[in-house]
mmCIF file of C-alpha atoms in Angstrom:
data_model
loop_
_atom_site.group_PDB
_atom_site.id
_atom_site.type_symbol
_atom_site.label_atom_id
_atom_site.label_comp_id
_atom_site.label_asym_id
_atom_site.label_seq_id
_atom_site.Cartn_x
_atom_site.Cartn_y
_atom_site.Cartn_z
ATOM 1 C CA MET A 12 -28.076 -14.550 1.157
ATOM 2 C CA LYS A 13 -26.909 -15.110 4.673
ATOM 3 C CA LEU A 14 -24.196 -12.651 5.781
ATOM 4 C CA VAL A 15 -21.296 -14.368 7.569
ATOM 5 C CA LEU A 16 -18.383 -12.569 9.240
ATOM 6 C CA THR A 17 -15.268 -14.785 9.187
ATOM 7 C CA GLU A 18 -12.311 -13.550 11.217
ATOM 8 C CA PHE A 19 -9.028 -14.712 12.719
ATOM 9 C CA VAL A 20 -8.355 -13.114 16.110
ATOM 10 C CA THR A 21 -5.979 -13.278 19.059
ATOM 11 C CA LEU A 22 -7.055 -13.768 22.675
ATOM 12 C CA ASP A 23 -6.899 -9.999 23.125
ATOM 13 C CA GLY A 24 -9.131 -9.466 20.108
ATOM 14 C CA VAL A 25 -6.597 -8.319 17.504
ATOM 15 C CA SER A 26 -7.575 -9.190 13.939
ATOM 16 C CA GLN A 27 -4.855 -7.270 12.092
ATOM 17 C CA GLY A 28 -2.190 -9.022 10.038
ATOM 18 C CA PRO A 29 -2.707 -12.698 10.933
ATOM 19 C CA GLY A 30 -0.843 -14.047 7.894
ATOM 20 C CA SER A 31 2.557 -12.336 7.956
ATOM 21 C CA PRO A 32 4.464 -9.380 9.455
ATOM 22 C CA THR A 33 4.046 -7.482 6.183
ATOM 23 C CA GLU A 34 0.393 -8.332 5.490
ATOM 24 C CA ASP A 35 -1.037 -5.182 7.077
ATOM 25 C CA PRO A 36 1.473 -2.747 8.619
ATOM 26 C CA SER A 37 -1.055 0.117 8.654
ATOM 27 C CA ASP A 38 -0.972 2.446 11.663
ATOM 28 C CA GLY A 39 2.553 1.219 12.423
ATOM 29 C CA PHE A 40 1.524 -2.364 13.234
ATOM 30 C CA THR A 41 4.620 -4.597 13.449
ATOM 31 C CA ARG A 42 3.287 -7.732 15.133
ATOM 32 C CA GLY A 43 1.658 -9.544 12.227
ATOM 33 C CA GLY A 44 2.005 -13.246 11.451
ATOM 34 C CA TRP A 45 0.613 -14.374 14.807
ATOM 35 C CA LEU A 46 -1.738 -17.010 13.337
ATOM 36 C CA ILE A 47 0.858 -18.989 11.368
ATOM 37 C CA PRO A 48 2.430 -20.974 14.270
ATOM 38 C CA PHE A 49 -0.976 -22.498 15.033
ATOM 39 C CA LEU A 50 -2.032 -23.671 11.583
ATOM 40 C CA ASP A 51 -2.778 -27.374 11.323
ATOM 41 C CA GLU A 52 -4.789 -29.820 9.239
ATOM 42 C CA THR A 53 -7.993 -29.262 11.231
ATOM 43 C CA PHE A 54 -7.850 -25.507 10.702
ATOM 44 C CA VAL A 55 -7.249 -25.909 6.965
ATOM 45 C CA ARG A 56 -10.012 -28.469 6.547
ATOM 46 C CA ARG A 57 -12.587 -26.513 8.526
ATOM 47 C CA THR A 58 -11.871 -23.104 6.987
ATOM 48 C CA SER A 59 -11.919 -24.705 3.530
ATOM 49 C CA GLU A 60 -15.353 -26.116 4.349
ATOM 50 C CA TRP A 61 -16.467 -22.652 5.452
ATOM 51 C CA LEU A 62 -15.317 -21.190 2.145
ATOM 52 C CA ASP A 63 -17.217 -23.905 0.265
ATOM 53 C CA LEU A 64 -20.446 -22.342 1.567
ATOM 54 C CA ALA A 65 -19.799 -18.957 -0.056
ATOM 55 C CA ASP A 66 -21.593 -17.641 -3.111
ATOM 56 C CA GLY A 67 -19.846 -14.284 -2.780
ATOM 57 C CA LEU A 68 -17.102 -12.478 -0.851
ATOM 58 C CA LEU A 69 -17.557 -9.027 0.694
ATOM 59 C CA PHE A 70 -14.683 -6.672 1.522
ATOM 60 C CA GLY A 71 -13.832 -3.188 2.625
ATOM 61 C CA ARG A 72 -11.407 -1.353 0.375
ATOM 62 C CA ARG A 73 -8.271 -1.899 2.466
ATOM 63 C CA THR A 74 -8.684 -5.669 2.759
ATOM 64 C CA TYR A 75 -9.729 -5.955 -0.874
ATOM 65 C CA GLU A 76 -6.572 -4.231 -2.081
ATOM 66 C CA ALA A 77 -4.380 -6.512 0.065
ATOM 67 C CA PHE A 78 -6.168 -9.659 -1.110
ATOM 68 C CA ALA A 79 -6.203 -8.514 -4.742
ATOM 69 C CA ARG A 80 -2.439 -8.033 -4.486
ATOM 70 C CA ASP A 81 -1.686 -11.420 -2.941
ATOM 71 C CA TRP A 82 -4.223 -14.093 -3.937
ATOM 72 C CA PRO A 83 -3.708 -13.961 -7.726
ATOM 73 C CA GLN A 84 0.005 -14.641 -7.118
ATOM 74 C CA ILE A 85 -0.668 -18.028 -5.489
ATOM 75 C CA THR A 86 -0.360 -20.615 -8.247
ATOM 76 C CA ASP A 87 -0.038 -23.834 -6.236
ATOM 77 C CA PRO A 88 -2.773 -26.134 -7.662
ATOM 78 C CA ASP A 89 -2.985 -27.922 -4.298
ATOM 79 C CA ASP A 90 -3.707 -24.779 -2.291
ATOM 80 C CA PRO A 91 -7.102 -25.420 -0.646
ATOM 81 C CA TYR A 92 -8.408 -21.862 -1.005
ATOM 82 C CA THR A 93 -6.962 -20.173 -4.072
ATOM 83 C CA GLY A 94 -9.302 -21.449 -6.769
ATOM 84 C CA ARG A 95 -12.394 -20.282 -4.936
ATOM 85 C CA MET A 96 -10.927 -17.027 -3.667
ATOM 86 C CA ASN A 97 -9.946 -16.052 -7.193
ATOM 87 C CA THR A 98 -13.144 -17.120 -8.961
ATOM 88 C CA LEU A 99 -15.963 -16.308 -6.517
ATOM 89 C CA PRO A 100 -17.866 -13.031 -7.106
ATOM 90 C CA LYS A 101 -16.314 -10.289 -5.000
ATOM 91 C CA TYR A 102 -18.003 -7.126 -3.718
ATOM 92 C CA VAL A 103 -16.170 -4.097 -2.339
ATOM 93 C CA VAL A 104 -17.830 -1.440 -0.222
ATOM 94 C CA THR A 105 -15.937 1.702 -1.224
ATOM 95 C CA SER A 106 -16.268 5.311 -2.225
ATOM 96 C CA THR A 107 -12.623 5.684 -3.257
ATOM 97 C CA LEU A 108 -11.585 2.587 -5.213
ATOM 98 C CA THR A 109 -11.100 3.591 -8.828
ATOM 99 C CA GLU A 110 -9.968 0.298 -10.327
ATOM 100 C CA ALA A 111 -10.991 -3.229 -9.308
ATOM 101 C CA THR A 112 -8.382 -5.589 -10.752
ATOM 102 C CA TRP A 113 -9.329 -8.848 -9.035
ATOM 103 C CA ASP A 114 -12.010 -10.300 -11.300
ATOM 104 C CA PRO A 115 -14.872 -10.794 -10.903
ATOM 105 C CA THR A 116 -15.396 -7.710 -8.698
ATOM 106 C CA THR A 117 -18.326 -5.345 -8.209
ATOM 107 C CA THR A 118 -17.910 -2.101 -6.276
ATOM 108 C CA LEU A 119 -20.682 -0.959 -3.923
ATOM 109 C CA ALA A 120 -20.817 2.812 -3.523
ATOM 110 C CA GLY A 121 -23.095 4.825 -1.274
ATOM 111 C CA ASP A 122 -24.228 3.912 2.223
ATOM 112 C CA PRO A 123 -22.626 0.573 3.232
ATOM 113 C CA VAL A 124 -25.630 -0.637 5.213
ATOM 114 C CA GLU A 125 -28.069 0.060 2.402
ATOM 115 C CA SER A 126 -25.770 -1.432 -0.253
ATOM 116 C CA VAL A 127 -25.150 -4.633 1.673
ATOM 117 C CA ALA A 128 -28.799 -5.013 2.686
ATOM 118 C CA LYS A 129 -29.755 -4.902 -0.993
ATOM 119 C CA LEU A 130 -27.044 -7.452 -1.847
ATOM 120 C CA LYS A 131 -28.180 -9.745 0.982
ATOM 121 C CA ALA A 132 -31.674 -9.799 -0.486
ATOM 122 C CA GLU A 133 -30.391 -11.556 -3.608
ATOM 123 C CA PRO A 134 -30.704 -15.363 -3.786
ATOM 124 C CA GLY A 135 -27.770 -17.474 -2.673
ATOM 125 C CA ARG A 136 -26.214 -19.264 0.277
ATOM 126 C CA GLU A 137 -23.589 -17.178 2.078
ATOM 127 C CA LEU A 138 -22.078 -13.763 1.475
ATOM 128 C CA GLN A 139 -18.847 -13.952 3.488
ATOM 129 C CA ILE A 140 -16.819 -11.097 4.932
ATOM 130 C CA HIS A 141 -13.147 -12.041 5.254
ATOM 131 C CA GLY A 142 -11.012 -9.610 7.223
ATOM 132 C CA SER A 143 -12.476 -6.108 6.794
ATOM 133 C CA SER A 144 -13.083 -5.705 10.526
ATOM 134 C CA ARG A 145 -14.286 -2.101 10.202
ATOM 135 C CA LEU A 146 -16.917 -3.103 7.670
ATOM 136 C CA GLY A 147 -17.836 -6.143 9.734
ATOM 137 C CA ASN A 148 -18.344 -3.989 12.818
ATOM 138 C CA THR A 149 -20.563 -1.573 10.918
ATOM 139 C CA LEU A 150 -22.742 -4.358 9.558
ATOM 140 C CA LEU A 151 -22.882 -6.185 12.887
ATOM 141 C CA ALA A 152 -24.058 -3.030 14.654
ATOM 142 C CA ALA A 153 -26.674 -2.545 11.924
ATOM 143 C CA GLY A 154 -28.064 -6.034 12.513
ATOM 144 C CA LEU A 155 -27.095 -7.386 9.088
ATOM 145 C CA VAL A 156 -24.615 -10.075 10.200
ATOM 146 C CA ASP A 157 -26.281 -13.468 10.654
ATOM 147 C CA THR A 158 -23.290 -15.572 11.734
ATOM 148 C CA LEU A 159 -19.784 -15.025 13.115
ATOM 149 C CA ARG A 160 -17.076 -17.622 12.503
ATOM 150 C CA LEU A 161 -13.932 -17.042 14.515
ATOM 151 C CA ALA A 162 -10.568 -18.765 14.658
ATOM 152 C CA VAL A 163 -9.106 -17.641 17.983
ATOM 153 C CA ALA A 164 -5.339 -18.033 18.327
ATOM 154 C CA PRO A 165 -3.881 -18.724 21.792
ATOM 155 C CA THR A 166 -1.663 -15.656 21.788
ATOM 156 C CA VAL A 167 -1.764 -12.087 23.100
ATOM 157 C CA VAL A 168 -0.401 -9.542 20.644
ATOM 158 C CA GLY A 169 -0.868 -6.449 22.800
ATOM 159 C CA SER A 170 -1.532 -3.933 20.030
ATOM 160 C CA GLY A 171 -3.219 -3.670 16.672
ATOM 161 C CA ARG A 172 -6.696 -3.231 15.243
ATOM 162 C CA ARG A 173 -9.277 -5.118 17.246
ATOM 163 C CA LEU A 174 -12.366 -6.953 16.085
ATOM 164 C CA LEU A 175 -15.850 -6.201 17.451
ATOM 165 C CA ASP A 176 -14.961 -2.689 18.506
ATOM 166 C CA HIS A 177 -18.013 -0.665 17.522
ATOM 167 C CA PRO A 178 -20.049 2.072 19.259
ATOM 168 C CA GLY A 179 -23.400 0.514 18.396
ATOM 169 C CA ALA A 180 -25.844 -1.309 20.638
ATOM 170 C CA PRO A 181 -24.795 -4.594 22.303
ATOM 171 C CA VAL A 182 -25.303 -7.616 20.033
ATOM 172 C CA GLY A 183 -26.590 -10.941 21.304
ATOM 173 C CA LEU A 184 -24.908 -14.130 20.097
ATOM 174 C CA GLN A 185 -25.605 -17.835 20.514
ATOM 175 C CA LEU A 186 -22.838 -20.409 20.208
ATOM 176 C CA SER A 187 -23.847 -22.891 17.509
ATOM 177 C CA ASN A 188 -20.594 -24.794 16.963
ATOM 178 C CA HIS A 189 -17.148 -25.078 18.497
ATOM 179 C CA GLU A 190 -13.953 -27.058 18.023
ATOM 180 C CA VAL A 191 -10.407 -27.056 19.375
ATOM 181 C CA THR A 192 -7.479 -27.941 17.119
ATOM 182 C CA ARG A 193 -4.394 -29.805 18.329
ATOM 183 C CA THR A 194 -2.434 -26.507 18.274
ATOM 184 C CA GLY A 195 -4.949 -24.780 20.533
ATOM 185 C CA LEU A 196 -6.935 -22.767 18.010
ATOM 186 C CA LEU A 197 -10.576 -22.287 18.950
ATOM 187 C CA LEU A 198 -12.921 -22.552 15.972
ATOM 188 C CA LEU A 199 -16.166 -20.904 17.029
ATOM 189 C CA GLN A 200 -19.448 -20.243 15.283
ATOM 190 C CA TYR A 201 -22.032 -17.859 16.693
ATOM 191 C CA ASP A 202 -25.473 -16.954 15.369
ATOM 192 C CA ALA A 203 -26.683 -13.397 15.933
ATOM 193 C CA THR A 204 -29.819 -13.237 18.075
ATOM 194 C CA GLY A 205 -30.606 -9.513 18.018
ATOM 195 C CA ALA A 206 -30.111 -7.194 20.968
ATOM 196 C CA ALA A 207 -27.973 -8.615 23.777
ATOM 197 C CA GLU A 208 -29.842 -9.618 26.921
ATOM 198 C CA VAL A 209 -28.813 -8.259 30.322
ATOM 199 C CA GLY A 210 -29.683 -9.235 33.862
ATOM 200 C CA GLU A 211 -28.864 -8.603 37.494
ATOM 201 C CA TYR A 212 -27.017 -10.979 39.814
ATOM 202 C CA GLU A 213 -29.242 -12.182 42.664
ATOM 203 C CA GLY A 214 -26.914 -14.576 44.439
ATOM 204 C CA VAL A 215 -26.060 -18.257 44.070
ATOM 205 C CA GLY A 216 -29.622 -19.310 44.799
ATOM 206 C CA ALA A 217 -30.726 -17.824 41.490
ATOM 207 C CA PHE A 218 -28.840 -20.598 39.665
ATOM 208 C CA VAL A 219 -30.052 -23.548 41.720
#
């Protein structure tokens, strides 16, 4: 399977608590809900299409517990995500979770990189990480992430847990798709290209 990291972020890189002020108040975060003012029909349609490509969902423990608490409570038959979120196979990288209540769920113990690499080797289309920025960073640094899909909100939150904050080697990315919604959200897709390239500026003539 192809491993895809799907994240909602602010202009200053915060990925924590996009959906509501109470979604993820960990570490004293009080500025959640920043994505909601920018939702529109293009965002819903495109992110629903992204979810259609998934054959499995991958989470860290913290995000899994939040999603397992909230998604089963959504009963609106017209909600564009709920049916798939609740029925797709779910995998949780954890050494502490004792009970997985959001069926169907499989827990992955042991080394996260080894566990996910083995899961990636199974047949299928996409294994999608939703939220779980710490896990996403670990897997990106390990070279396991194939694609990043980002919805970037035109807002600066100023504090909170940031995406793509890892101590590993620089990662090269190539923009493969982009779109701007009427509310100003940037919908970006990047393919990982291995180690990031570097260079040295040699003056304007180098670009002519």
